[in-house]
Amino acid sequence: MSIAMIAHLTAFVLYLAFMVYIGLRYMKKNNSSEDFFLGGRQVGPWMTALSAEASDMSGWLLMGLPGVAYLTGLKEAFWTAVGLEIGTYLNWFFVAKRLRNYSESCGNAITIPEFLTNRFKDKSHTISFISVIFILIFFTIYTASGFVACGQLINSVFGVPYVAAVIIGIAVILAYTMAGGFAAVCATDFIQGTLMFLALVVTTVIMVIILGGPVEATGKVASFGHQFLNPFVDDGTGFGAMSIISALGWGLGYFGMPHILVRFMGVTSDKDIPLSRRIAMIWVTIAFIGALMIGVLAKSYLTVPLAAGKQETVIIATIKQMYPAFIGGIFLCAILAAAMSTADSQLLVAASAFSEDFVTTILKRKLSQKQMVVISRITVLAIAFIAFLISLNQHSTIFKLVSYAWAGFGATFGPLILLALFWRGATNKGAIAGIIAGGITVIVWHQLHGGIFDMYEIIPGFFMCLLFAVLFSVTDKNKNPEMLAEFDAYSAAVKQ
């Protein structure tokens, strides 16, 4: 084993051990399901902001997005980042405060399916049942993308066989997620978000300096084609208006992401939301710039071009070439942090959906709080195993896995969250129809290709969910008086 390999390994071991230590620190604080899934609603503004963004961006930010920029330039990657930037702001501005308050007043709901069930007074628990199905489907795919990122990283750095590399990443994620729950996930995500931010900023600055400054670096990258730095150019590859609309459509996904929405529900007070929003927007803006610049600048910076199909390892190759071994190892941990910070959140939310919304609500099992935590931990294991099986396909790209799952959540829950928070007339039947229409549209549209079907499935899925939810609500004559009175009380409280 070389000295560089030993240095990288030392950095990884120290980092991973620290993550597990945090999980163990929080283990004794989980006395109830609210503690395990929402940290007792006592998460501060800084941790809420960085945890939300770290769990949002995943390995997609440090591997998927730079990989697309390296392969095709700014055209697709830029518009995707713009869509996500807009979606991030709108989600924090319109949803965060209202969801924090309404979820607590709706029977102290601690999961998104529970909130929707309580909001629409669904006595049949149909909303919970359908929601759990879609959450398990799309979160398993999403979690698999994090496992793929872990596997690609450990395989590239240490030469460990891909499957063994995935298992190592999964083992660490499971260790602190199952032990510490939401509070541990938020604490680790805070650290991981900080590390991701530093890695992107420092690496970008050094690349620009090494390439001779902004002007010289721009000229060198432009030599690979005008599309690399000009997102407005259609270079004949078919990236036109529909592709731009599809890329911008990523922003719609934010309104329906359970692992992001629960961060809003867990914040200590709605008065912390404005500060959290400012922190989050600064973080995400700078992080996007760094990820895009690393992808395009690497075309000139890397002394050995990446092999076909290896574009998502561009930041790994850049860090290995740029830094001394131990420092490089620390920054490579940022990639691991990106993958872990999303996978842990997704496992936790999927587990909460199963234990709280299926076992307790649908099966009507009366279990103690400690039994609920145990079931949740078992669920985490089961979902991780299925995600592991999906991640065994080494040809899966992080970008494609994330885009499919992102569309699923955005179209299934996004319109419903907005209607639940802003429209008094939304009803139980409308919610059920919307969830089914959005989820099915995404699944079917994803299988079709050519013409209009080349549009990103989140767009038709989102609007089908919205259309069906509104139509069924308008035609529903059985408005629940209790639901209307509760909405009126919530609306009055928000306006104060």
CSV table of C-alpha atoms in Angstrom, one decimal:
chain,number,residue,atom,x,y,z
A,1,MET,CA,0.0,0.0,0.0
A,2,SER,CA,1.4,3.4,-1.0
A,3,ILE,CA,1.9,6.3,1.3
A,4,ALA,CA,-0.8,8.3,-0.5
A,5,MET,CA,-3.2,5.4,-0.1
A,6,ILE,CA,-2.4,5.2,3.6
A,7,ALA,CA,-3.0,9.0,4.0
A,8,HIS,CA,-6.4,8.7,2.2
A,9,LEU,CA,-7.4,5.7,4.3
A,10,THR,CA,-6.4,7.5,7.5
A,11,ALA,CA,-8.6,10.5,6.6
A,12,PHE,CA,-11.5,8.3,5.7
A,13,VAL,CA,-11.3,6.2,8.9
A,14,LEU,CA,-11.2,9.3,11.1
A,15,TYR,CA,-14.1,10.9,9.3
A,16,LEU,CA,-16.3,7.8,9.3
A,17,ALA,CA,-15.5,7.1,13.0
A,18,PHE,CA,-16.6,10.6,13.8
A,19,MET,CA,-19.9,10.2,12.1
A,20,VAL,CA,-20.6,7.0,14.0
A,21,TYR,CA,-19.6,8.7,17.2
A,22,ILE,CA,-22.2,11.4,16.7
A,23,GLY,CA,-24.9,8.8,16.1
A,24,LEU,CA,-24.0,7.1,19.4
A,25,ARG,CA,-24.0,10.4,21.2
A,26,TYR,CA,-27.6,11.0,20.2
A,27,MET,CA,-28.8,7.4,20.8
A,28,LYS,CA,-29.9,7.9,24.4
A,29,LYS,CA,-32.0,10.9,23.4
A,30,ASN,CA,-34.5,8.9,21.4
A,31,ASN,CA,-37.2,8.1,23.9
A,32,SER,CA,-40.1,8.6,21.5
A,33,SER,CA,-40.9,8.5,17.8
A,34,GLU,CA,-41.1,12.3,17.7
A,35,ASP,CA,-37.5,12.4,19.1
A,36,PHE,CA,-36.3,9.8,16.5
A,37,PHE,CA,-38.0,11.3,13.5
A,38,LEU,CA,-38.1,15.1,14.3
A,39,GLY,CA,-35.6,15.6,17.0
A,40,GLY,CA,-38.4,16.7,19.3
A,41,ARG,CA,-38.9,19.8,17.1
A,42,GLN,CA,-35.8,21.3,18.7
A,43,VAL,CA,-33.5,21.8,15.8
A,44,GLY,CA,-31.9,25.2,15.5
A,45,PRO,CA,-31.8,27.5,12.4
A,46,TRP,CA,-28.2,26.8,11.3
A,47,MET,CA,-28.5,23.1,11.6
A,48,THR,CA,-31.9,23.1,9.9
A,49,ALA,CA,-30.5,25.1,7.0
A,50,LEU,CA,-27.3,23.1,6.4
A,51,SER,CA,-29.0,19.8,7.1
A,52,ALA,CA,-31.8,20.5,4.6
A,53,GLU,CA,-29.4,21.5,1.9
A,54,ALA,CA,-26.9,18.7,2.5
A,55,SER,CA,-29.7,16.1,2.5
A,56,ASP,CA,-31.1,17.7,-0.6
A,57,MET,CA,-28.0,17.8,-2.7
A,58,SER,CA,-26.5,14.3,-2.1
A,59,GLY,CA,-23.8,12.8,-4.2
A,60,TRP,CA,-25.6,14.3,-7.1
A,61,LEU,CA,-24.1,17.7,-6.3
A,62,LEU,CA,-20.5,16.6,-6.1
A,63,MET,CA,-20.6,13.8,-8.7
A,64,GLY,CA,-23.8,13.9,-10.8
A,65,LEU,CA,-23.9,17.6,-11.7
A,66,PRO,CA,-20.1,18.0,-12.2
A,67,GLY,CA,-20.2,14.9,-14.4
A,68,VAL,CA,-22.9,16.3,-16.7
A,69,ALA,CA,-20.9,19.6,-16.9
A,70,TYR,CA,-17.7,17.8,-17.7
A,71,LEU,CA,-19.4,15.7,-20.4
A,72,THR,CA,-21.6,18.3,-22.1
A,73,GLY,CA,-20.7,21.7,-20.7
A,74,LEU,CA,-23.0,24.2,-19.0
A,75,LYS,CA,-26.0,23.8,-21.2
A,76,GLU,CA,-28.0,21.1,-19.3
A,77,ALA,CA,-26.2,21.4,-15.9
A,78,PHE,CA,-26.7,25.2,-15.8
A,79,TRP,CA,-30.4,25.1,-16.4
A,80,THR,CA,-30.9,22.3,-13.9
A,81,ALA,CA,-29.0,24.3,-11.3
A,82,VAL,CA,-31.2,27.4,-12.0
A,83,GLY,CA,-34.4,25.4,-11.6
A,84,LEU,CA,-33.2,24.0,-8.3
A,85,GLU,CA,-32.1,27.4,-7.1
A,86,ILE,CA,-35.5,28.9,-7.8
A,87,GLY,CA,-37.2,25.8,-6.3
A,88,THR,CA,-35.1,26.0,-3.1
A,89,TYR,CA,-36.0,29.6,-2.5
A,90,LEU,CA,-39.7,29.2,-3.2
A,91,ASN,CA,-39.9,26.1,-0.9
A,92,TRP,CA,-38.2,28.0,2.0
A,93,PHE,CA,-40.3,31.1,1.4
A,94,PHE,CA,-43.8,29.7,0.9
A,95,VAL,CA,-43.8,26.2,2.5
A,96,ALA,CA,-41.3,26.2,5.5
A,97,LYS,CA,-43.2,28.4,8.0
A,98,ARG,CA,-46.6,27.2,7.1
A,99,LEU,CA,-45.7,23.5,7.2
A,100,ARG,CA,-43.9,24.0,10.6
A,101,ASN,CA,-47.1,25.4,12.1
A,102,TYR,CA,-49.8,23.4,10.4
A,103,SER,CA,-48.1,20.0,10.9
A,104,GLU,CA,-48.0,20.7,14.7
A,105,SER,CA,-51.6,21.8,14.8
A,106,CYS,CA,-52.7,18.8,12.7
A,107,GLY,CA,-52.3,16.3,15.5
A,108,ASN,CA,-48.6,17.0,15.9
A,109,ALA,CA,-47.9,15.1,12.6
A,110,ILE,CA,-44.3,13.9,12.4
A,111,THR,CA,-44.4,12.5,8.8
A,112,ILE,CA,-45.7,13.9,5.5
A,113,PRO,CA,-48.3,11.1,5.1
A,114,GLU,CA,-49.5,11.7,8.6
A,115,PHE,CA,-49.8,15.4,8.0
A,116,LEU,CA,-51.8,14.9,4.8
A,117,THR,CA,-54.1,12.3,6.5
A,118,ASN,CA,-54.7,14.7,9.4
A,119,ARG,CA,-55.1,17.7,7.2
A,120,PHE,CA,-57.8,16.1,5.0
A,121,LYS,CA,-59.4,14.2,7.9
A,122,ASP,CA,-59.0,10.9,6.0
A,123,LYS,CA,-60.7,8.4,8.3
A,124,SER,CA,-60.1,5.5,5.9
A,125,HIS,CA,-56.3,6.1,5.9
A,126,THR,CA,-56.2,5.7,2.1
A,127,ILE,CA,-53.9,8.7,1.8
A,128,SER,CA,-51.4,7.1,4.3
A,129,PHE,CA,-51.5,3.8,2.4
A,130,ILE,CA,-50.9,5.3,-1.0
A,131,SER,CA,-48.3,7.7,0.2
A,132,VAL,CA,-46.3,4.9,1.9
A,133,ILE,CA,-46.2,2.9,-1.3
A,134,PHE,CA,-44.8,5.8,-3.3
A,135,ILE,CA,-42.4,6.8,-0.6
A,136,LEU,CA,-41.0,3.3,-0.4
A,137,ILE,CA,-40.7,3.0,-4.2
A,138,PHE,CA,-39.0,6.4,-4.9
A,139,PHE,CA,-36.9,6.5,-1.7
A,140,THR,CA,-35.4,3.1,-2.4
A,141,ILE,CA,-34.3,4.4,-5.8
A,142,TYR,CA,-33.1,7.6,-4.3
A,143,THR,CA,-31.1,5.9,-1.6
A,144,ALA,CA,-29.6,3.6,-4.2
A,145,SER,CA,-28.1,6.7,-5.9
A,146,GLY,CA,-26.3,7.5,-2.6
A,147,PHE,CA,-24.9,3.9,-2.4
A,148,VAL,CA,-23.7,4.1,-6.0
A,149,ALA,CA,-21.8,7.4,-5.1
A,150,CYS,CA,-20.2,5.7,-2.1
A,151,GLY,CA,-19.2,2.7,-4.2
A,152,GLN,CA,-17.8,4.8,-7.0
A,153,LEU,CA,-15.8,6.9,-4.5
A,154,ILE,CA,-14.3,4.1,-2.5
A,155,ASN,CA,-13.6,2.0,-5.6
A,156,SER,CA,-11.8,5.0,-7.3
A,157,VAL,CA,-9.7,6.0,-4.4
A,158,PHE,CA,-8.7,2.6,-2.9
A,159,GLY,CA,-9.3,0.2,-5.7
A,160,VAL,CA,-11.7,-1.8,-3.5
A,161,PRO,CA,-14.1,-3.9,-5.6
A,162,TYR,CA,-17.2,-1.9,-6.3
A,163,VAL,CA,-19.6,-4.2,-4.3
A,164,ALA,CA,-17.4,-4.2,-1.3
A,165,ALA,CA,-17.1,-0.5,-1.5
A,166,VAL,CA,-20.9,-0.1,-1.5
A,167,ILE,CA,-21.1,-2.3,1.5
A,168,ILE,CA,-18.6,-0.2,3.5
A,169,GLY,CA,-20.6,3.0,2.7
A,170,ILE,CA,-23.9,1.3,3.7
A,171,ALA,CA,-22.4,0.0,7.0
A,172,VAL,CA,-21.4,3.5,8.2
A,173,ILE,CA,-24.6,5.2,7.1
A,174,LEU,CA,-26.7,2.5,8.9
A,175,ALA,CA,-24.6,2.7,12.0
A,176,TYR,CA,-25.3,6.4,12.9
A,177,THR,CA,-28.8,6.6,11.3
A,178,MET,CA,-30.2,3.6,13.3
A,179,ALA,CA,-28.5,4.8,16.5
A,180,GLY,CA,-29.2,8.5,16.6
A,181,GLY,CA,-32.2,9.1,14.5
A,182,PHE,CA,-33.2,12.6,13.2
A,183,ALA,CA,-31.0,14.6,15.6
A,184,ALA,CA,-27.9,12.6,14.7
A,185,VAL,CA,-28.8,12.9,11.0
A,186,CYS,CA,-29.1,16.7,11.3
A,187,ALA,CA,-25.9,17.0,13.3
A,188,THR,CA,-23.9,14.8,10.8
A,189,ASP,CA,-25.6,16.6,7.9
A,190,PHE,CA,-24.5,20.0,9.4
A,191,ILE,CA,-20.9,18.8,9.4
A,192,GLN,CA,-21.1,17.2,6.0
A,193,GLY,CA,-22.8,20.3,4.5
A,194,THR,CA,-19.9,22.4,5.8
A,195,LEU,CA,-17.3,20.0,4.4
A,196,MET,CA,-19.1,19.9,1.0
A,197,PHE,CA,-19.1,23.7,0.9
A,198,LEU,CA,-15.4,24.0,1.7
A,199,ALA,CA,-14.4,21.3,-0.8
A,200,LEU,CA,-16.3,23.0,-3.7
A,201,VAL,CA,-15.2,26.5,-2.9
A,202,VAL,CA,-11.5,25.8,-2.3
A,203,THR,CA,-11.1,23.4,-5.2
A,204,THR,CA,-12.8,25.8,-7.6
A,205,VAL,CA,-10.5,28.7,-6.6
A,206,ILE,CA,-7.3,26.6,-6.8
A,207,MET,CA,-8.3,25.3,-10.3
A,208,VAL,CA,-8.9,28.9,-11.6
A,209,ILE,CA,-5.5,30.0,-10.2
A,210,ILE,CA,-3.6,27.0,-11.7
A,211,LEU,CA,-5.2,27.6,-15.1
A,212,GLY,CA,-3.9,31.1,-15.1
A,213,GLY,CA,-6.8,33.2,-13.7
A,214,PRO,CA,-10.4,33.7,-14.8
A,215,VAL,CA,-9.7,34.9,-18.3
A,216,GLU,CA,-7.1,32.3,-19.2
A,217,ALA,CA,-9.2,29.5,-17.7
A,218,THR,CA,-12.2,30.6,-19.7
A,219,GLY,CA,-10.2,30.6,-22.9
A,220,LYS,CA,-8.8,27.1,-22.3
A,221,VAL,CA,-12.3,25.6,-21.6
A,222,ALA,CA,-13.8,27.4,-24.6
A,223,SER,CA,-11.4,25.6,-26.8
A,224,PHE,CA,-13.4,22.4,-26.2
A,225,GLY,CA,-16.5,24.0,-27.8
A,226,HIS,CA,-18.7,27.0,-27.4
A,227,GLN,CA,-21.4,25.0,-25.5
A,228,PHE,CA,-19.1,24.4,-22.6
A,229,LEU,CA,-19.5,27.9,-21.3
A,230,ASN,CA,-22.6,29.1,-23.1
A,231,PRO,CA,-25.8,27.6,-21.7
A,232,PHE,CA,-27.9,29.5,-24.3
A,233,VAL,CA,-26.5,27.7,-27.4
A,234,ASP,CA,-28.1,24.8,-29.1
A,235,ASP,CA,-25.1,23.0,-30.6
A,236,GLY,CA,-27.1,20.6,-32.7
A,237,THR,CA,-27.3,17.9,-30.1
A,238,GLY,CA,-31.0,18.4,-29.6
A,239,PHE,CA,-30.7,20.5,-26.5
A,240,GLY,CA,-33.3,23.1,-27.2
A,241,ALA,CA,-36.4,24.8,-25.6
A,242,MET,CA,-37.9,21.5,-24.4
A,243,SER,CA,-34.6,20.5,-22.8
A,244,ILE,CA,-34.3,23.8,-21.0
A,245,ILE,CA,-37.9,23.6,-19.7
A,246,SER,CA,-37.2,20.0,-18.5
A,247,ALA,CA,-34.1,21.2,-16.7
A,248,LEU,CA,-35.9,24.1,-15.0
A,249,GLY,CA,-38.6,21.6,-14.1
A,250,TRP,CA,-36.3,20.2,-11.4
A,251,GLY,CA,-37.4,23.2,-9.3
A,252,LEU,CA,-40.9,21.7,-8.9
A,253,GLY,CA,-39.6,18.8,-7.0
A,254,TYR,CA,-38.8,20.7,-3.8
A,255,PHE,CA,-42.4,21.1,-2.8
A,256,GLY,CA,-42.8,17.3,-2.5
A,257,MET,CA,-39.4,16.1,-1.0
A,258,PRO,CA,-40.3,14.4,2.3
A,259,HIS,CA,-36.6,14.4,3.5
A,260,ILE,CA,-36.5,18.2,3.0
A,261,LEU,CA,-40.0,19.0,4.3
A,262,VAL,CA,-39.4,17.2,7.6
A,263,ARG,CA,-36.5,19.7,8.2
A,264,PHE,CA,-39.1,22.4,8.2
A,265,MET,CA,-41.3,20.4,10.6
A,266,GLY,CA,-38.4,19.8,13.0
A,267,VAL,CA,-37.2,23.4,13.4
A,268,THR,CA,-37.5,24.9,16.9
A,269,SER,CA,-39.7,27.8,16.0
A,270,ASP,CA,-41.1,29.4,12.8
A,271,LYS,CA,-39.3,32.5,13.8
A,272,ASP,CA,-36.0,30.7,12.9
A,273,ILE,CA,-37.2,30.2,9.3
A,274,PRO,CA,-36.0,33.5,7.8
A,275,LEU,CA,-32.5,33.0,9.1
A,276,SER,CA,-32.4,29.4,7.9
A,277,ARG,CA,-33.6,30.5,4.5
A,278,ARG,CA,-30.8,33.0,4.1
A,279,ILE,CA,-28.2,30.5,5.2
A,280,ALA,CA,-29.6,27.9,2.9
A,281,MET,CA,-29.7,30.2,-0.2
A,282,ILE,CA,-26.1,31.4,0.3
A,283,TRP,CA,-24.9,27.8,0.7
A,284,VAL,CA,-26.8,26.4,-2.3
A,285,THR,CA,-25.8,29.3,-4.6
A,286,ILE,CA,-22.1,29.1,-4.0
A,287,ALA,CA,-22.2,25.3,-4.0
A,288,PHE,CA,-23.9,25.2,-7.4
A,289,ILE,CA,-21.3,27.6,-8.9
A,290,GLY,CA,-18.5,25.4,-7.5
A,291,ALA,CA,-19.9,22.2,-8.8
A,292,LEU,CA,-20.5,23.6,-12.3
A,293,MET,CA,-17.1,25.2,-12.5
A,294,ILE,CA,-15.3,22.1,-11.3
A,295,GLY,CA,-17.0,20.1,-14.1
A,296,VAL,CA,-16.2,22.4,-17.0
A,297,LEU,CA,-12.7,23.5,-15.7
A,298,ALA,CA,-11.6,19.9,-15.3
A,299,LYS,CA,-11.7,19.5,-19.1
A,300,SER,CA,-8.5,21.6,-19.1
A,301,TYR,CA,-7.2,20.9,-15.6
A,302,LEU,CA,-7.0,17.1,-15.7
A,303,THR,CA,-3.8,15.8,-17.2
A,304,VAL,CA,-5.4,12.5,-18.0
A,305,PRO,CA,-8.9,12.8,-19.6
A,306,LEU,CA,-11.6,10.6,-18.0
A,307,ALA,CA,-12.5,7.4,-19.8
A,308,ALA,CA,-16.0,7.0,-21.3
A,309,GLY,CA,-18.6,6.5,-18.7
A,310,LYS,CA,-16.4,7.8,-15.9
A,311,GLN,CA,-17.5,11.4,-16.1
A,312,GLU,CA,-19.2,11.3,-12.6
A,313,THR,CA,-15.8,10.7,-11.0
A,314,VAL,CA,-14.5,14.1,-12.3
A,315,ILE,CA,-14.3,15.7,-8.8
A,316,ILE,CA,-12.5,12.6,-7.5
A,317,ALA,CA,-9.9,12.8,-10.2
A,318,THR,CA,-9.5,16.5,-9.6
A,319,ILE,CA,-9.0,16.3,-5.9
A,320,LYS,CA,-6.5,13.4,-6.2
A,321,GLN,CA,-4.5,15.4,-8.7
A,322,MET,CA,-4.7,18.7,-6.8
A,323,TYR,CA,-4.0,18.1,-3.1
A,324,PRO,CA,-1.4,16.3,-0.9
A,325,ALA,CA,-2.6,12.9,0.0
A,326,PHE,CA,-4.1,13.5,3.5
A,327,ILE,CA,-5.7,16.8,2.6
A,328,GLY,CA,-7.1,15.2,-0.5
A,329,GLY,CA,-8.4,12.4,1.7
A,330,ILE,CA,-10.3,15.0,3.8
A,331,PHE,CA,-11.9,16.6,0.7
A,332,LEU,CA,-12.7,13.3,-0.8
A,333,CYS,CA,-14.7,12.7,2.4
A,334,ALA,CA,-16.8,15.6,1.3
A,335,ILE,CA,-18.1,13.4,-1.6
A,336,LEU,CA,-18.8,10.6,0.8
A,337,ALA,CA,-20.5,13.2,3.0
A,338,ALA,CA,-22.7,14.3,0.1
A,339,ALA,CA,-23.9,10.7,-0.5
A,340,MET,CA,-24.3,9.9,3.2
A,341,SER,CA,-26.2,13.1,4.1
A,342,THR,CA,-29.0,12.2,1.7
A,343,ALA,CA,-29.0,8.5,2.1
A,344,ASP,CA,-29.4,8.8,5.9
A,345,SER,CA,-32.3,11.3,5.6
A,346,GLN,CA,-34.1,9.1,3.0
A,347,LEU,CA,-33.7,6.0,5.1
A,348,LEU,CA,-35.1,7.8,8.1
A,349,VAL,CA,-38.1,9.3,6.3
A,350,ALA,CA,-38.9,6.0,4.6
A,351,ALA,CA,-38.7,4.2,7.9
A,352,SER,CA,-41.0,6.8,9.5
A,353,ALA,CA,-43.5,6.4,6.7
A,354,PHE,CA,-43.7,2.6,7.2
A,355,SER,CA,-43.7,2.5,11.1
A,356,GLU,CA,-45.8,5.6,11.8
A,357,ASP,CA,-48.2,5.6,8.8
A,358,PHE,CA,-48.4,1.9,8.0
A,359,VAL,CA,-47.9,-0.1,11.2
A,360,THR,CA,-49.6,2.4,13.6
A,361,THR,CA,-52.2,4.1,11.4
A,362,ILE,CA,-53.2,1.5,8.9
A,363,LEU,CA,-52.6,-1.8,10.8
A,364,LYS,CA,-53.8,-0.1,14.0
A,365,ARG,CA,-51.1,-1.8,16.1
A,366,LYS,CA,-50.8,-0.3,19.6
A,367,LEU,CA,-47.1,-0.2,20.2
A,368,SER,CA,-45.0,1.6,22.8
A,369,GLN,CA,-42.7,4.4,21.7
A,370,LYS,CA,-39.6,2.2,22.1
A,371,GLN,CA,-41.2,-0.6,20.1
A,372,MET,CA,-41.9,2.0,17.3
A,373,VAL,CA,-38.2,3.0,17.3
A,374,VAL,CA,-37.2,-0.7,17.0
A,375,ILE,CA,-39.5,-1.2,14.1
A,376,SER,CA,-38.2,1.9,12.5
A,377,ARG,CA,-34.6,0.6,12.7
A,378,ILE,CA,-35.6,-2.7,11.2
A,379,THR,CA,-37.3,-0.9,8.4
A,380,VAL,CA,-34.1,1.1,7.7
A,381,LEU,CA,-32.3,-2.2,7.3
A,382,ALA,CA,-34.9,-3.6,4.9
A,383,ILE,CA,-34.9,-0.5,2.7
A,384,ALA,CA,-31.2,-0.3,2.7
A,385,PHE,CA,-31.0,-3.9,1.5
A,386,ILE,CA,-33.3,-3.3,-1.4
A,387,ALA,CA,-31.4,-0.1,-2.3
A,388,PHE,CA,-28.2,-2.1,-2.2
A,389,LEU,CA,-29.5,-4.6,-4.7
A,390,ILE,CA,-30.4,-1.7,-7.1
A,391,SER,CA,-27.0,-0.2,-6.6
A,392,LEU,CA,-25.2,-3.4,-7.7
A,393,ASN,CA,-25.6,-2.2,-11.3
A,394,GLN,CA,-22.3,-0.4,-11.8
A,395,HIS,CA,-23.6,1.2,-15.0
A,396,SER,CA,-26.3,3.1,-13.1
A,397,THR,CA,-25.6,6.9,-13.1
A,398,ILE,CA,-26.2,8.9,-10.1
A,399,PHE,CA,-27.8,11.7,-12.2
A,400,LYS,CA,-30.4,9.3,-13.7
A,401,LEU,CA,-31.3,7.6,-10.4
A,402,VAL,CA,-31.8,10.9,-8.7
A,403,SER,CA,-33.8,12.5,-11.5
A,404,TYR,CA,-36.3,9.6,-11.5
A,405,ALA,CA,-36.8,9.6,-7.8
A,406,TRP,CA,-36.9,13.4,-7.7
A,407,ALA,CA,-39.7,13.4,-10.3
A,408,GLY,CA,-41.6,10.8,-8.3
A,409,PHE,CA,-41.7,12.8,-5.1
A,410,GLY,CA,-42.2,16.2,-6.8
A,411,ALA,CA,-45.2,15.0,-8.8
A,412,THR,CA,-46.7,12.8,-6.1
A,413,PHE,CA,-46.6,15.1,-3.1
A,414,GLY,CA,-45.6,18.6,-4.3
A,415,PRO,CA,-49.0,19.9,-5.5
A,416,LEU,CA,-50.7,18.3,-2.5
A,417,ILE,CA,-48.5,20.1,0.0
A,418,LEU,CA,-49.2,23.4,-1.7
A,419,LEU,CA,-52.9,22.8,-1.8
A,420,ALA,CA,-53.0,21.6,1.8
A,421,LEU,CA,-51.2,24.8,2.9
A,422,PHE,CA,-52.9,27.4,0.7
A,423,TRP,CA,-56.3,26.2,-0.5
A,424,ARG,CA,-59.3,25.9,1.9
A,425,GLY,CA,-61.3,23.9,-0.7
A,426,ALA,CA,-58.9,21.0,-1.1
A,427,THR,CA,-60.6,17.8,0.1
A,428,ASN,CA,-59.8,14.2,0.9
A,429,LYS,CA,-61.0,12.8,-2.4
A,430,GLY,CA,-58.9,15.4,-4.3
A,431,ALA,CA,-55.8,14.5,-2.3
A,432,ILE,CA,-56.2,10.8,-3.1
A,433,ALA,CA,-56.8,11.4,-6.8
A,434,GLY,CA,-53.9,13.8,-7.0
A,435,ILE,CA,-51.3,11.4,-5.4
A,436,ILE,CA,-52.4,8.5,-7.6
A,437,ALA,CA,-52.4,10.6,-10.8
A,438,GLY,CA,-49.0,12.2,-10.1
A,439,GLY,CA,-47.2,9.0,-9.2
A,440,ILE,CA,-48.6,6.9,-12.0
A,441,THR,CA,-47.9,9.6,-14.6
A,442,VAL,CA,-44.2,9.7,-13.6
A,443,ILE,CA,-43.8,6.0,-13.7
A,444,VAL,CA,-45.5,5.6,-17.1
A,445,TRP,CA,-43.9,8.7,-18.7
A,446,HIS,CA,-40.4,7.5,-17.6
A,447,GLN,CA,-40.8,4.4,-19.7
A,448,LEU,CA,-41.8,6.3,-22.9
A,449,HIS,CA,-39.4,8.0,-25.3
A,450,GLY,CA,-39.5,10.3,-28.3
A,451,GLY,CA,-41.3,13.6,-29.0
A,452,ILE,CA,-43.2,15.1,-26.1
A,453,PHE,CA,-42.1,12.1,-24.0
A,454,ASP,CA,-38.6,13.4,-23.9
A,455,MET,CA,-39.8,16.1,-21.5
A,456,TYR,CA,-38.7,15.4,-17.9
A,457,GLU,CA,-41.5,13.4,-16.3
A,458,ILE,CA,-41.8,15.7,-13.3
A,459,ILE,CA,-43.5,18.3,-15.4
A,460,PRO,CA,-46.5,16.3,-16.7
A,461,GLY,CA,-46.6,14.4,-13.3
A,462,PHE,CA,-46.8,17.6,-11.3
A,463,PHE,CA,-49.6,19.1,-13.4
A,464,MET,CA,-51.6,15.9,-13.6
A,465,CYS,CA,-51.5,15.7,-9.8
A,466,LEU,CA,-52.6,19.3,-9.5
A,467,LEU,CA,-55.3,18.9,-12.1
A,468,PHE,CA,-56.8,15.8,-10.6
A,469,ALA,CA,-56.6,17.2,-7.0
A,470,VAL,CA,-58.4,20.4,-8.0
A,471,LEU,CA,-61.1,18.7,-10.1
A,472,PHE,CA,-62.0,16.1,-7.5
A,473,SER,CA,-62.0,18.7,-4.7
A,474,VAL,CA,-64.2,21.0,-6.7
A,475,THR,CA,-66.7,18.3,-7.4
A,476,ASP,CA,-66.6,16.9,-3.9
A,477,LYS,CA,-69.8,18.1,-2.2
A,478,ASN,CA,-68.9,16.6,1.2
A,479,LYS,CA,-66.7,19.3,2.7
A,480,ASN,CA,-65.7,18.3,6.2
A,481,PRO,CA,-66.7,21.1,8.7
A,482,GLU,CA,-63.9,20.1,11.1
A,483,MET,CA,-61.3,20.3,8.4
A,484,LEU,CA,-62.6,23.8,7.2
A,485,ALA,CA,-62.6,25.1,10.8
A,486,GLU,CA,-59.1,23.8,11.4
A,487,PHE,CA,-57.8,25.4,8.2
A,488,ASP,CA,-59.4,28.7,9.1
A,489,ALA,CA,-57.8,28.7,12.5
A,490,TYR,CA,-54.4,27.9,11.0
A,491,SER,CA,-54.7,30.6,8.4
A,492,ALA,CA,-55.6,33.2,11.0
A,493,ALA,CA,-52.6,32.1,13.1
A,494,VAL,CA,-50.2,32.4,10.2
A,495,LYS,CA,-51.3,35.9,9.3
A,496,GLN,CA,-50.6,37.2,12.9
